Amino acid sequence: MDTKTCDASVVTDLRVNGERLWQSLMDLAKIGATPKGGVCRLTLTDLDRQGRDLVISWAREAGLSVTIDKIGNVFMRRAGRNNMLPPIMTGSHIDTQPTGGKFDGNFGVLAGLEVIRTLNDYDIETEAPVELAFWTNEEGSRFVPVMMGSGVFAHIFTLEHAYAAKDIDGKTVGEELARIGYIGDEEPGDHPIGAYFEAHIEQGPILEDKEITIGVVQGVLGIRWYDCVVTGMEAHAGPTPMELRKDAMQVAARIMQEVVAIAHRFGPHGRGTVGMVQVFPNSRNVIPGQVTFSIDFRNMTDALVDEMDAALRAYVGTVEQETGLGVAITQVSHYPAAPFHPDCKDAVRRAAQRLGYSHMDIVSGAGHDAVYMSMLAPAGMIFIPCKDGISHNEIEDTQPEQVTAGTNVLLHAMLERARVV
Ligand SMILES: [Zn+2]
């Protein structure tokens, strides 16, 4: 085929090789394979190095040029016709949780490799270069913070901060990166991106429950964490009549109910969770004098999280007045929402439509490297179902047809942005 006169039908009919992709997923999953069928390949271990080496060897076989930055992020590039254009990038991570599965992260990386192998098979030339990346330490189980490589790349935290992070044995990221030979030359972030797509298993139950193949990810929810302390007065559960009590538990219970009610009011993506509770003195015949609990609020935009915050504080003010008990709310963490770019969401939706896959809009309640990429370039994500919504577990599973479908969507979304010559 003459790539210079590549006609539209060739591109429209283009499909990835699902068997080759599945085989690559199974081959990569052998490195760090666990007896229960999962993968334990913690970041910056010898196994991580073997995984990195394998993916890079596949990239070189596919004719890609490889660059590595100082935090060990790896970029594998297929040249375009105009190499002055920033690349259309895809990627994810190949590190896993201690009880990880074969697909979390690995699917996104090998889907990107399969997209490039397919372009090679059919000799398709793109205007912009196409790049595949894998990011260091997305999981954060050995070294904190999570999404470290993409975070350093996006200048959310410094290289020095990341290098100094220690695991439980006192080994640092800097030492371990050097030991496995993955400190590259490139300054993190010194690498323009035209657009970024990430394919990932959903890690939740929605697509499977609705029997839908493709999730068009609208964004990643913003998160706000609080500690809440209700102070009353401990007293004997028998002699103290109901109207003379200062029962911290009863007031805490009202606020906990309201946390959930607020999440429902700010739907469809509002989330409200009380996951930790401590009762003082925690005795069956003492009226609780103090209750401390956590609040986790999430929503699609920072403005909605702000409104949930205001609703909570207003309710707490009313309860304090009604009961005379003191309630202290302290915000302990905050992660901004990452709405994805309309052009990228549309590209994913159009690709799913053209390919005839069932699809729906969905949000991500979990963080991904695409969060940080969305601060640098138009970004979007593609979700595929995973069995029972389970991930970070050795039983994590998904079907070959779903993996193939997600990768076909990735291919067509990327081609729309990279433009076939
Ligand atoms: Zn992941």
PDB file of N, CA and C in Angstrom, residues 218-307:
ATOM      1  N   GLN A 218     -15.091  10.867  31.646  1.00  0.00           N
ATOM      2  CA  GLN A 218     -15.320  12.316  31.639  1.00  0.00           C
ATOM      3  C   GLN A 218     -14.268  13.053  32.470  1.00  0.00           C
ATOM      4  N   GLY A 219     -13.700  12.362  33.420  1.00  0.00           N
ATOM      5  CA  GLY A 219     -12.701  13.001  34.272  1.00  0.00           C
ATOM      6  C   GLY A 219     -12.509  12.178  35.521  1.00  0.00           C
ATOM      7  N   VAL A 220     -11.606  12.666  36.353  1.00  0.00           N
ATOM      8  CA  VAL A 220     -11.294  11.990  37.610  1.00  0.00           C
ATOM      9  C   VAL A 220     -11.823  12.872  38.739  1.00  0.00           C
ATOM     10  N   LEU A 221     -12.537  12.268  39.673  1.00  0.00           N
ATOM     11  CA  LEU A 221     -13.215  13.034  40.716  1.00  0.00           C
ATOM     12  C   LEU A 221     -12.232  13.782  41.614  1.00  0.00           C
ATOM     13  N   GLY A 222     -12.622  15.006  41.986  1.00  0.00           N
ATOM     14  CA  GLY A 222     -11.892  15.743  43.017  1.00  0.00           C
ATOM     15  C   GLY A 222     -12.219  15.156  44.379  1.00  0.00           C
ATOM     16  N   ILE A 223     -11.249  15.216  45.284  1.00  0.00           N
ATOM     17  CA  ILE A 223     -11.383  14.563  46.599  1.00  0.00           C
ATOM     18  C   ILE A 223     -11.096  15.580  47.710  1.00  0.00           C
ATOM     19  N   ARG A 224     -11.878  15.518  48.771  1.00  0.00           N
ATOM     20  CA  ARG A 224     -11.559  16.300  49.971  1.00  0.00           C
ATOM     21  C   ARG A 224     -11.739  15.414  51.203  1.00  0.00           C
ATOM     22  N   TRP A 225     -10.715  15.404  52.059  1.00  0.00           N
ATOM     23  CA  TRP A 225     -10.754  14.591  53.283  1.00  0.00           C
ATOM     24  C   TRP A 225     -10.793  15.495  54.504  1.00  0.00           C
ATOM     25  N   TYR A 226     -11.604  15.080  55.488  1.00  0.00           N
ATOM     26  CA  TYR A 226     -11.729  15.827  56.739  1.00  0.00           C
ATOM     27  C   TYR A 226     -11.634  14.874  57.931  1.00  0.00           C
ATOM     28  N   ASP A 227     -11.217  15.466  59.067  1.00  0.00           N
ATOM     29  CA  ASP A 227     -11.438  14.830  60.364  1.00  0.00           C
ATOM     30  C   ASP A 227     -12.522  15.630  61.060  1.00  0.00           C
ATOM     31  N   CYS A 228     -13.468  14.925  61.681  1.00  0.00           N
ATOM     32  CA  CYS A 228     -14.557  15.599  62.388  1.00  0.00           C
ATOM     33  C   CYS A 228     -14.560  15.106  63.838  1.00  0.00           C
ATOM     34  N   VAL A 229     -14.606  16.053  64.781  1.00  0.00           N
ATOM     35  CA  VAL A 229     -14.622  15.695  66.209  1.00  0.00           C
ATOM     36  C   VAL A 229     -15.864  16.310  66.857  1.00  0.00           C
ATOM     37  N   VAL A 230     -16.704  15.457  67.453  1.00  0.00           N
ATOM     38  CA  VAL A 230     -17.892  15.921  68.187  1.00  0.00           C
ATOM     39  C   VAL A 230     -17.604  15.743  69.670  1.00  0.00           C
ATOM     40  N   THR A 231     -17.768  16.814  70.422  1.00  0.00           N
ATOM     41  CA  THR A 231     -17.462  16.753  71.853  1.00  0.00           C
ATOM     42  C   THR A 231     -18.733  16.948  72.675  1.00  0.00           C
ATOM     43  N   GLY A 232     -19.038  15.960  73.519  1.00  0.00           N
ATOM     44  CA  GLY A 232     -20.185  16.046  74.430  1.00  0.00           C
ATOM     45  C   GLY A 232     -19.721  15.859  75.849  1.00  0.00           C
ATOM     46  N   MET A 233     -20.388  14.993  76.600  1.00  0.00           N
ATOM     47  CA  MET A 233     -20.004  14.762  77.992  1.00  0.00           C
ATOM     48  C   MET A 233     -20.276  13.306  78.346  1.00  0.00           C
ATOM     49  N   GLU A 234     -19.240  12.594  78.836  1.00  0.00           N
ATOM     50  CA  GLU A 234     -19.446  11.220  79.267  1.00  0.00           C
ATOM     51  C   GLU A 234     -20.311  11.223  80.535  1.00  0.00           C
ATOM     52  N   ALA A 235     -21.231  10.270  80.612  1.00  0.00           N
ATOM     53  CA  ALA A 235     -22.055  10.133  81.819  1.00  0.00           C
ATOM     54  C   ALA A 235     -22.616   8.718  81.854  1.00  0.00           C
ATOM     55  N   HIS A 236     -23.070   8.314  83.006  1.00  0.00           N
ATOM     56  CA  HIS A 236     -23.593   6.963  83.197  1.00  0.00           C
ATOM     57  C   HIS A 236     -24.852   6.768  82.347  1.00  0.00           C
ATOM     58  N   ALA A 237     -24.914   5.626  81.658  1.00  0.00           N
ATOM     59  CA  ALA A 237     -26.017   5.357  80.733  1.00  0.00           C
ATOM     60  C   ALA A 237     -27.336   5.122  81.466  1.00  0.00           C
ATOM     61  N   GLY A 238     -27.311   4.798  82.775  1.00  0.00           N
ATOM     62  CA  GLY A 238     -28.535   4.520  83.523  1.00  0.00           C
ATOM     63  C   GLY A 238     -29.144   5.754  84.168  1.00  0.00           C
ATOM     64  N   PRO A 239     -28.410   6.398  85.069  1.00  0.00           N
ATOM     65  CA  PRO A 239     -29.029   7.486  85.842  1.00  0.00           C
ATOM     66  C   PRO A 239     -29.286   8.766  85.051  1.00  0.00           C
ATOM     67  N   THR A 240     -28.700   8.927  83.861  1.00  0.00           N
ATOM     68  CA  THR A 240     -28.808  10.214  83.154  1.00  0.00           C
ATOM     69  C   THR A 240     -30.031  10.208  82.238  1.00  0.00           C
ATOM     70  N   PRO A 241     -31.059  10.986  82.508  1.00  0.00           N
ATOM     71  CA  PRO A 241     -32.260  10.971  81.655  1.00  0.00           C
ATOM     72  C   PRO A 241     -31.960  11.507  80.260  1.00  0.00           C
ATOM     73  N   MET A 242     -32.760  11.128  79.297  1.00  0.00           N
ATOM     74  CA  MET A 242     -32.479  11.424  77.898  1.00  0.00           C
ATOM     75  C   MET A 242     -32.329  12.923  77.647  1.00  0.00           C
ATOM     76  N   GLU A 243     -33.181  13.739  78.315  1.00  0.00           N
ATOM     77  CA  GLU A 243     -33.166  15.171  77.978  1.00  0.00           C
ATOM     78  C   GLU A 243     -31.972  15.902  78.588  1.00  0.00           C
ATOM     79  N   LEU A 244     -31.225  15.246  79.476  1.00  0.00           N
ATOM     80  CA  LEU A 244     -30.099  15.936  80.115  1.00  0.00           C
ATOM     81  C   LEU A 244     -28.740  15.416  79.631  1.00  0.00           C
ATOM     82  N   ARG A 245     -28.731  14.696  78.501  1.00  0.00           N
ATOM     83  CA  ARG A 245     -27.475  14.116  78.010  1.00  0.00           C
ATOM     84  C   ARG A 245     -26.787  15.037  77.011  1.00  0.00           C
ATOM     85  N   LYS A 246     -25.465  14.887  76.941  1.00  0.00           N
ATOM     86  CA  LYS A 246     -24.693  15.490  75.835  1.00  0.00           C
ATOM     87  C   LYS A 246     -24.018  14.336  75.115  1.00  0.00           C
ATOM     88  N   ASP A 247     -24.798  13.641  74.306  1.00  0.00           N
ATOM     89  CA  ASP A 247     -24.378  12.375  73.693  1.00  0.00           C
ATOM     90  C   ASP A 247     -23.676  12.652  72.351  1.00  0.00           C
ATOM     91  N   ALA A 248     -22.367  12.583  72.360  1.00  0.00           N
ATOM     92  CA  ALA A 248     -21.583  12.898  71.147  1.00  0.00           C
ATOM     93  C   ALA A 248     -21.904  11.926  70.016  1.00  0.00           C
ATOM     94  N   MET A 249     -22.230  10.685  70.363  1.00  0.00           N
ATOM     95  CA  MET A 249     -22.506   9.686  69.325  1.00  0.00           C
ATOM     96  C   MET A 249     -23.763  10.029  68.531  1.00  0.00           C
ATOM     97  N   GLN A 250     -24.794  10.497  69.235  1.00  0.00           N
ATOM     98  CA  GLN A 250     -26.037  10.822  68.535  1.00  0.00           C
ATOM     99  C   GLN A 250     -25.842  11.980  67.563  1.00  0.00           C
ATOM    100  N   VAL A 251     -25.046  12.965  67.972  1.00  0.00           N
ATOM    101  CA  VAL A 251     -24.775  14.103  67.083  1.00  0.00           C
ATOM    102  C   VAL A 251     -23.897  13.640  65.915  1.00  0.00           C
ATOM    103  N   ALA A 252     -22.876  12.809  66.214  1.00  0.00           N
ATOM    104  CA  ALA A 252     -22.007  12.282  65.147  1.00  0.00           C
ATOM    105  C   ALA A 252     -22.834  11.494  64.138  1.00  0.00           C
ATOM    106  N   ALA A 253     -23.777  10.692  64.645  1.00  0.00           N
ATOM    107  CA  ALA A 253     -24.601   9.854  63.758  1.00  0.00           C
ATOM    108  C   ALA A 253     -25.426  10.738  62.818  1.00  0.00           C
ATOM    109  N   ARG A 254     -25.949  11.854  63.341  1.00  0.00           N
ATOM    110  CA  ARG A 254     -26.707  12.769  62.467  1.00  0.00           C
ATOM    111  C   ARG A 254     -25.810  13.332  61.367  1.00  0.00           C
ATOM    112  N   ILE A 255     -24.598  13.703  61.728  1.00  0.00           N
ATOM    113  CA  ILE A 255     -23.685  14.283  60.723  1.00  0.00           C
ATOM    114  C   ILE A 255     -23.284  13.209  59.696  1.00  0.00           C
ATOM    115  N   MET A 256     -23.052  11.994  60.173  1.00  0.00           N
ATOM    116  CA  MET A 256     -22.691  10.898  59.248  1.00  0.00           C
ATOM    117  C   MET A 256     -23.809  10.659  58.232  1.00  0.00           C
ATOM    118  N   GLN A 257     -25.060  10.674  58.707  1.00  0.00           N
ATOM    119  CA  GLN A 257     -26.195  10.522  57.789  1.00  0.00           C
ATOM    120  C   GLN A 257     -26.206  11.654  56.764  1.00  0.00           C
ATOM    121  N   GLU A 258     -25.875  12.857  57.248  1.00  0.00           N
ATOM    122  CA  GLU A 258     -25.915  14.015  56.356  1.00  0.00           C
ATOM    123  C   GLU A 258     -24.805  13.938  55.303  1.00  0.00           C
ATOM    124  N   VAL A 259     -23.645  13.375  55.659  1.00  0.00           N
ATOM    125  CA  VAL A 259     -22.557  13.204  54.676  1.00  0.00           C
ATOM    126  C   VAL A 259     -23.071  12.413  53.473  1.00  0.00           C
ATOM    127  N   VAL A 260     -23.789  11.353  53.753  1.00  0.00           N
ATOM    128  CA  VAL A 260     -24.333  10.508  52.675  1.00  0.00           C
ATOM    129  C   VAL A 260     -25.453  11.251  51.941  1.00  0.00           C
ATOM    130  N   ALA A 261     -26.299  11.964  52.699  1.00  0.00           N
ATOM    131  CA  ALA A 261     -27.398  12.718  52.068  1.00  0.00           C
ATOM    132  C   ALA A 261     -26.845  13.795  51.133  1.00  0.00           C
ATOM    133  N   ILE A 262     -25.788  14.462  51.544  1.00  0.00           N
ATOM    134  CA  ILE A 262     -25.175  15.501  50.697  1.00  0.00           C
ATOM    135  C   ILE A 262     -24.664  14.880  49.400  1.00  0.00           C
ATOM    136  N   ALA A 263     -24.020  13.725  49.510  1.00  0.00           N
ATOM    137  CA  ALA A 263     -23.505  13.060  48.298  1.00  0.00           C
ATOM    138  C   ALA A 263     -24.651  12.760  47.333  1.00  0.00           C
ATOM    139  N   HIS A 264     -25.791  12.317  47.867  1.00  0.00           N
ATOM    140  CA  HIS A 264     -26.960  12.060  47.008  1.00  0.00           C
ATOM    141  C   HIS A 264     -27.479  13.364  46.395  1.00  0.00           C
ATOM    142  N   ARG A 265     -27.515  14.427  47.201  1.00  0.00           N
ATOM    143  CA  ARG A 265     -28.032  15.712  46.692  1.00  0.00           C
ATOM    144  C   ARG A 265     -27.172  16.265  45.574  1.00  0.00           C
ATOM    145  N   PHE A 266     -25.857  16.036  45.650  1.00  0.00           N
ATOM    146  CA  PHE A 266     -24.947  16.562  44.626  1.00  0.00           C
ATOM    147  C   PHE A 266     -24.570  15.465  43.633  1.00  0.00           C
ATOM    148  N   GLY A 267     -25.581  14.687  43.212  1.00  0.00           N
ATOM    149  CA  GLY A 267     -25.371  13.615  42.232  1.00  0.00           C
ATOM    150  C   GLY A 267     -25.232  14.187  40.847  1.00  0.00           C
ATOM    151  N   PRO A 268     -24.963  13.357  39.843  1.00  0.00           N
ATOM    152  CA  PRO A 268     -24.875  11.899  39.937  1.00  0.00           C
ATOM    153  C   PRO A 268     -23.499  11.394  40.378  1.00  0.00           C
ATOM    154  N   HIS A 269     -22.516  12.304  40.484  1.00  0.00           N
ATOM    155  CA  HIS A 269     -21.172  11.806  40.768  1.00  0.00           C
ATOM    156  C   HIS A 269     -20.703  12.104  42.192  1.00  0.00           C
ATOM    157  N   GLY A 270     -21.612  12.686  43.022  1.00  0.00           N
ATOM    158  CA  GLY A 270     -21.240  12.961  44.408  1.00  0.00           C
ATOM    159  C   GLY A 270     -20.964  11.667  45.159  1.00  0.00           C
ATOM    160  N   ARG A 271     -19.933  11.664  45.988  1.00  0.00           N
ATOM    161  CA  ARG A 271     -19.619  10.516  46.842  1.00  0.00           C
ATOM    162  C   ARG A 271     -19.374  11.050  48.249  1.00  0.00           C
ATOM    163  N   GLY A 272     -19.939  10.390  49.242  1.00  0.00           N
ATOM    164  CA  GLY A 272     -19.718  10.770  50.632  1.00  0.00           C
ATOM    165  C   GLY A 272     -19.529   9.534  51.468  1.00  0.00           C
ATOM    166  N   THR A 273     -18.416   9.448  52.185  1.00  0.00           N
ATOM    167  CA  THR A 273     -18.081   8.231  52.924  1.00  0.00           C
ATOM    168  C   THR A 273     -17.531   8.576  54.303  1.00  0.00           C
ATOM    169  N   VAL A 274     -18.055   7.896  55.316  1.00  0.00           N
ATOM    170  CA  VAL A 274     -17.428   7.917  56.646  1.00  0.00           C
ATOM    171  C   VAL A 274     -16.833   6.531  56.836  1.00  0.00           C
ATOM    172  N   GLY A 275     -15.514   6.448  56.848  1.00  0.00           N
ATOM    173  CA  GLY A 275     -14.862   5.134  56.857  1.00  0.00           C
ATOM    174  C   GLY A 275     -14.148   4.805  58.150  1.00  0.00           C
ATOM    175  N   MET A 276     -13.929   5.807  59.004  1.00  0.00           N
ATOM    176  CA  MET A 276     -13.185   5.589  60.245  1.00  0.00           C
ATOM    177  C   MET A 276     -13.934   6.270  61.381  1.00  0.00           C
ATOM    178  N   VAL A 277     -14.152   5.564  62.471  1.00  0.00           N
ATOM    179  CA  VAL A 277     -14.850   6.144  63.623  1.00  0.00           C
ATOM    180  C   VAL A 277     -14.134   5.718  64.901  1.00  0.00           C
ATOM    181  N   GLN A 278     -13.943   6.678  65.804  1.00  0.00           N
ATOM    182  CA  GLN A 278     -13.423   6.345  67.138  1.00  0.00           C
ATOM    183  C   GLN A 278     -14.379   6.939  68.168  1.00  0.00           C
ATOM    184  N   VAL A 279     -14.780   6.120  69.110  1.00  0.00           N
ATOM    185  CA  VAL A 279     -15.722   6.555  70.147  1.00  0.00           C
ATOM    186  C   VAL A 279     -14.988   6.562  71.487  1.00  0.00           C
ATOM    187  N   PHE A 280     -15.167   7.647  72.225  1.00  0.00           N
ATOM    188  CA  PHE A 280     -14.551   7.743  73.555  1.00  0.00           C
ATOM    189  C   PHE A 280     -15.647   7.845  74.606  1.00  0.00           C
ATOM    190  N   PRO A 281     -15.593   7.091  75.678  1.00  0.00           N
ATOM    191  CA  PRO A 281     -14.561   6.103  76.037  1.00  0.00           C
ATOM    192  C   PRO A 281     -14.817   4.703  75.471  1.00  0.00           C
ATOM    193  N   ASN A 282     -15.797   4.518  74.631  1.00  0.00           N
ATOM    194  CA  ASN A 282     -16.061   3.229  73.990  1.00  0.00           C
ATOM    195  C   ASN A 282     -16.440   2.168  75.015  1.00  0.00           C
ATOM    196  N   SER A 283     -17.418   2.506  75.795  1.00  0.00           N
ATOM    197  CA  SER A 283     -17.866   1.604  76.865  1.00  0.00           C
ATOM    198  C   SER A 283     -19.387   1.473  76.778  1.00  0.00           C
ATOM    199  N   ARG A 284     -19.884   0.254  76.943  1.00  0.00           N
ATOM    200  CA  ARG A 284     -21.297   0.005  76.643  1.00  0.00           C
ATOM    201  C   ARG A 284     -22.257   0.734  77.571  1.00  0.00           C
ATOM    202  N   ASN A 285     -21.823   1.077  78.795  1.00  0.00           N
ATOM    203  CA  ASN A 285     -22.768   1.749  79.694  1.00  0.00           C
ATOM    204  C   ASN A 285     -22.347   3.188  80.013  1.00  0.00           C
ATOM    205  N   VAL A 286     -21.601   3.786  79.076  1.00  0.00           N
ATOM    206  CA  VAL A 286     -21.231   5.202  79.222  1.00  0.00           C
ATOM    207  C   VAL A 286     -21.718   5.978  77.996  1.00  0.00           C
ATOM    208  N   ILE A 287     -22.388   7.094  78.223  1.00  0.00           N
ATOM    209  CA  ILE A 287     -22.791   7.974  77.120  1.00  0.00           C
ATOM    210  C   ILE A 287     -21.507   8.540  76.503  1.00  0.00           C
ATOM    211  N   PRO A 288     -21.324   8.390  75.168  1.00  0.00           N
ATOM    212  CA  PRO A 288     -20.058   8.816  74.561  1.00  0.00           C
ATOM    213  C   PRO A 288     -19.792  10.305  74.747  1.00  0.00           C
ATOM    214  N   GLY A 289     -18.573  10.613  75.200  1.00  0.00           N
ATOM    215  CA  GLY A 289     -18.191  12.007  75.416  1.00  0.00           C
ATOM    216  C   GLY A 289     -17.543  12.614  74.197  1.00  0.00           C
ATOM    217  N   GLN A 290     -16.935  11.774  73.372  1.00  0.00           N
ATOM    218  CA  GLN A 290     -16.301  12.322  72.163  1.00  0.00           C
ATOM    219  C   GLN A 290     -16.321  11.278  71.043  1.00  0.00           C
ATOM    220  N   VAL A 291     -16.616  11.746  69.813  1.00  0.00           N
ATOM    221  CA  VAL A 291     -16.572  10.857  68.641  1.00  0.00           C
ATOM    222  C   VAL A 291     -15.761  11.559  67.555  1.00  0.00           C
ATOM    223  N   THR A 292     -14.765  10.844  67.050  1.00  0.00           N
ATOM    224  CA  THR A 292     -13.917  11.358  65.976  1.00  0.00           C
ATOM    225  C   THR A 292     -14.151  10.480  64.753  1.00  0.00           C
ATOM    226  N   PHE A 293     -14.394  11.092  63.614  1.00  0.00           N
ATOM    227  CA  PHE A 293     -14.596  10.285  62.396  1.00  0.00           C
ATOM    228  C   PHE A 293     -14.073  11.001  61.162  1.00  0.00           C
ATOM    229  N   SER A 294     -13.837  10.200  60.115  1.00  0.00           N
ATOM    230  CA  SER A 294     -13.319  10.738  58.857  1.00  0.00           C
ATOM    231  C   SER A 294     -14.477  11.025  57.906  1.00  0.00           C
ATOM    232  N   ILE A 295     -14.273  11.983  57.017  1.00  0.00           N
ATOM    233  CA  ILE A 295     -15.233  12.246  55.936  1.00  0.00           C
ATOM    234  C   ILE A 295     -14.448  12.302  54.627  1.00  0.00           C
ATOM    235  N   ASP A 296     -14.933  11.593  53.619  1.00  0.00           N
ATOM    236  CA  ASP A 296     -14.335  11.613  52.275  1.00  0.00           C
ATOM    237  C   ASP A 296     -15.428  12.092  51.325  1.00  0.00           C
ATOM    238  N   PHE A 297     -15.233  13.275  50.741  1.00  0.00           N
ATOM    239  CA  PHE A 297     -16.173  13.815  49.750  1.00  0.00           C
ATOM    240  C   PHE A 297     -15.511  13.784  48.380  1.00  0.00           C
ATOM    241  N   ARG A 298     -16.259  13.410  47.345  1.00  0.00           N
ATOM    242  CA  ARG A 298     -15.735  13.453  45.971  1.00  0.00           C
ATOM    243  C   ARG A 298     -16.814  13.972  45.042  1.00  0.00           C
ATOM    244  N   ASN A 299     -16.378  14.637  43.985  1.00  0.00           N
ATOM    245  CA  ASN A 299     -17.319  15.013  42.937  1.00  0.00           C
ATOM    246  C   ASN A 299     -16.554  15.383  41.671  1.00  0.00           C
ATOM    247  N   MET A 300     -17.343  15.629  40.631  1.00  0.00           N
ATOM    248  CA  MET A 300     -16.785  15.780  39.286  1.00  0.00           C
ATOM    249  C   MET A 300     -15.995  17.069  39.101  1.00  0.00           C
ATOM    250  N   THR A 301     -16.399  18.129  39.808  1.00  0.00           N
ATOM    251  CA  THR A 301     -15.669  19.402  39.667  1.00  0.00           C
ATOM    252  C   THR A 301     -15.313  19.925  41.057  1.00  0.00           C
ATOM    253  N   ASP A 302     -14.304  20.792  41.087  1.00  0.00           N
ATOM    254  CA  ASP A 302     -13.923  21.398  42.369  1.00  0.00           C
ATOM    255  C   ASP A 302     -15.063  22.264  42.899  1.00  0.00           C
ATOM    256  N   ALA A 303     -15.832  22.904  41.991  1.00  0.00           N
ATOM    257  CA  ALA A 303     -16.950  23.754  42.422  1.00  0.00           C
ATOM    258  C   ALA A 303     -18.002  22.920  43.152  1.00  0.00           C
ATOM    259  N   LEU A 304     -18.280  21.718  42.657  1.00  0.00           N
ATOM    260  CA  LEU A 304     -19.260  20.856  43.322  1.00  0.00           C
ATOM    261  C   LEU A 304     -18.738  20.381  44.676  1.00  0.00           C
ATOM    262  N   VAL A 305     -17.436  20.090  44.746  1.00  0.00           N
ATOM    263  CA  VAL A 305     -16.861  19.695  46.042  1.00  0.00           C
ATOM    264  C   VAL A 305     -16.956  20.866  47.016  1.00  0.00           C
ATOM    265  N   ASP A 306     -16.744  22.086  46.521  1.00  0.00           N
ATOM    266  CA  ASP A 306     -16.901  23.295  47.358  1.00  0.00           C
ATOM    267  C   ASP A 306     -18.324  23.402  47.902  1.00  0.00           C
ATOM    268  N   GLU A 307     -19.299  23.118  47.033  1.00  0.00           N
ATOM    269  CA  GLU A 307     -20.701  23.205  47.463  1.00  0.00           C
ATOM    270  C   GLU A 307     -21.028  22.143  48.505  1.00  0.00           C
TER     271      GLU A 307
END
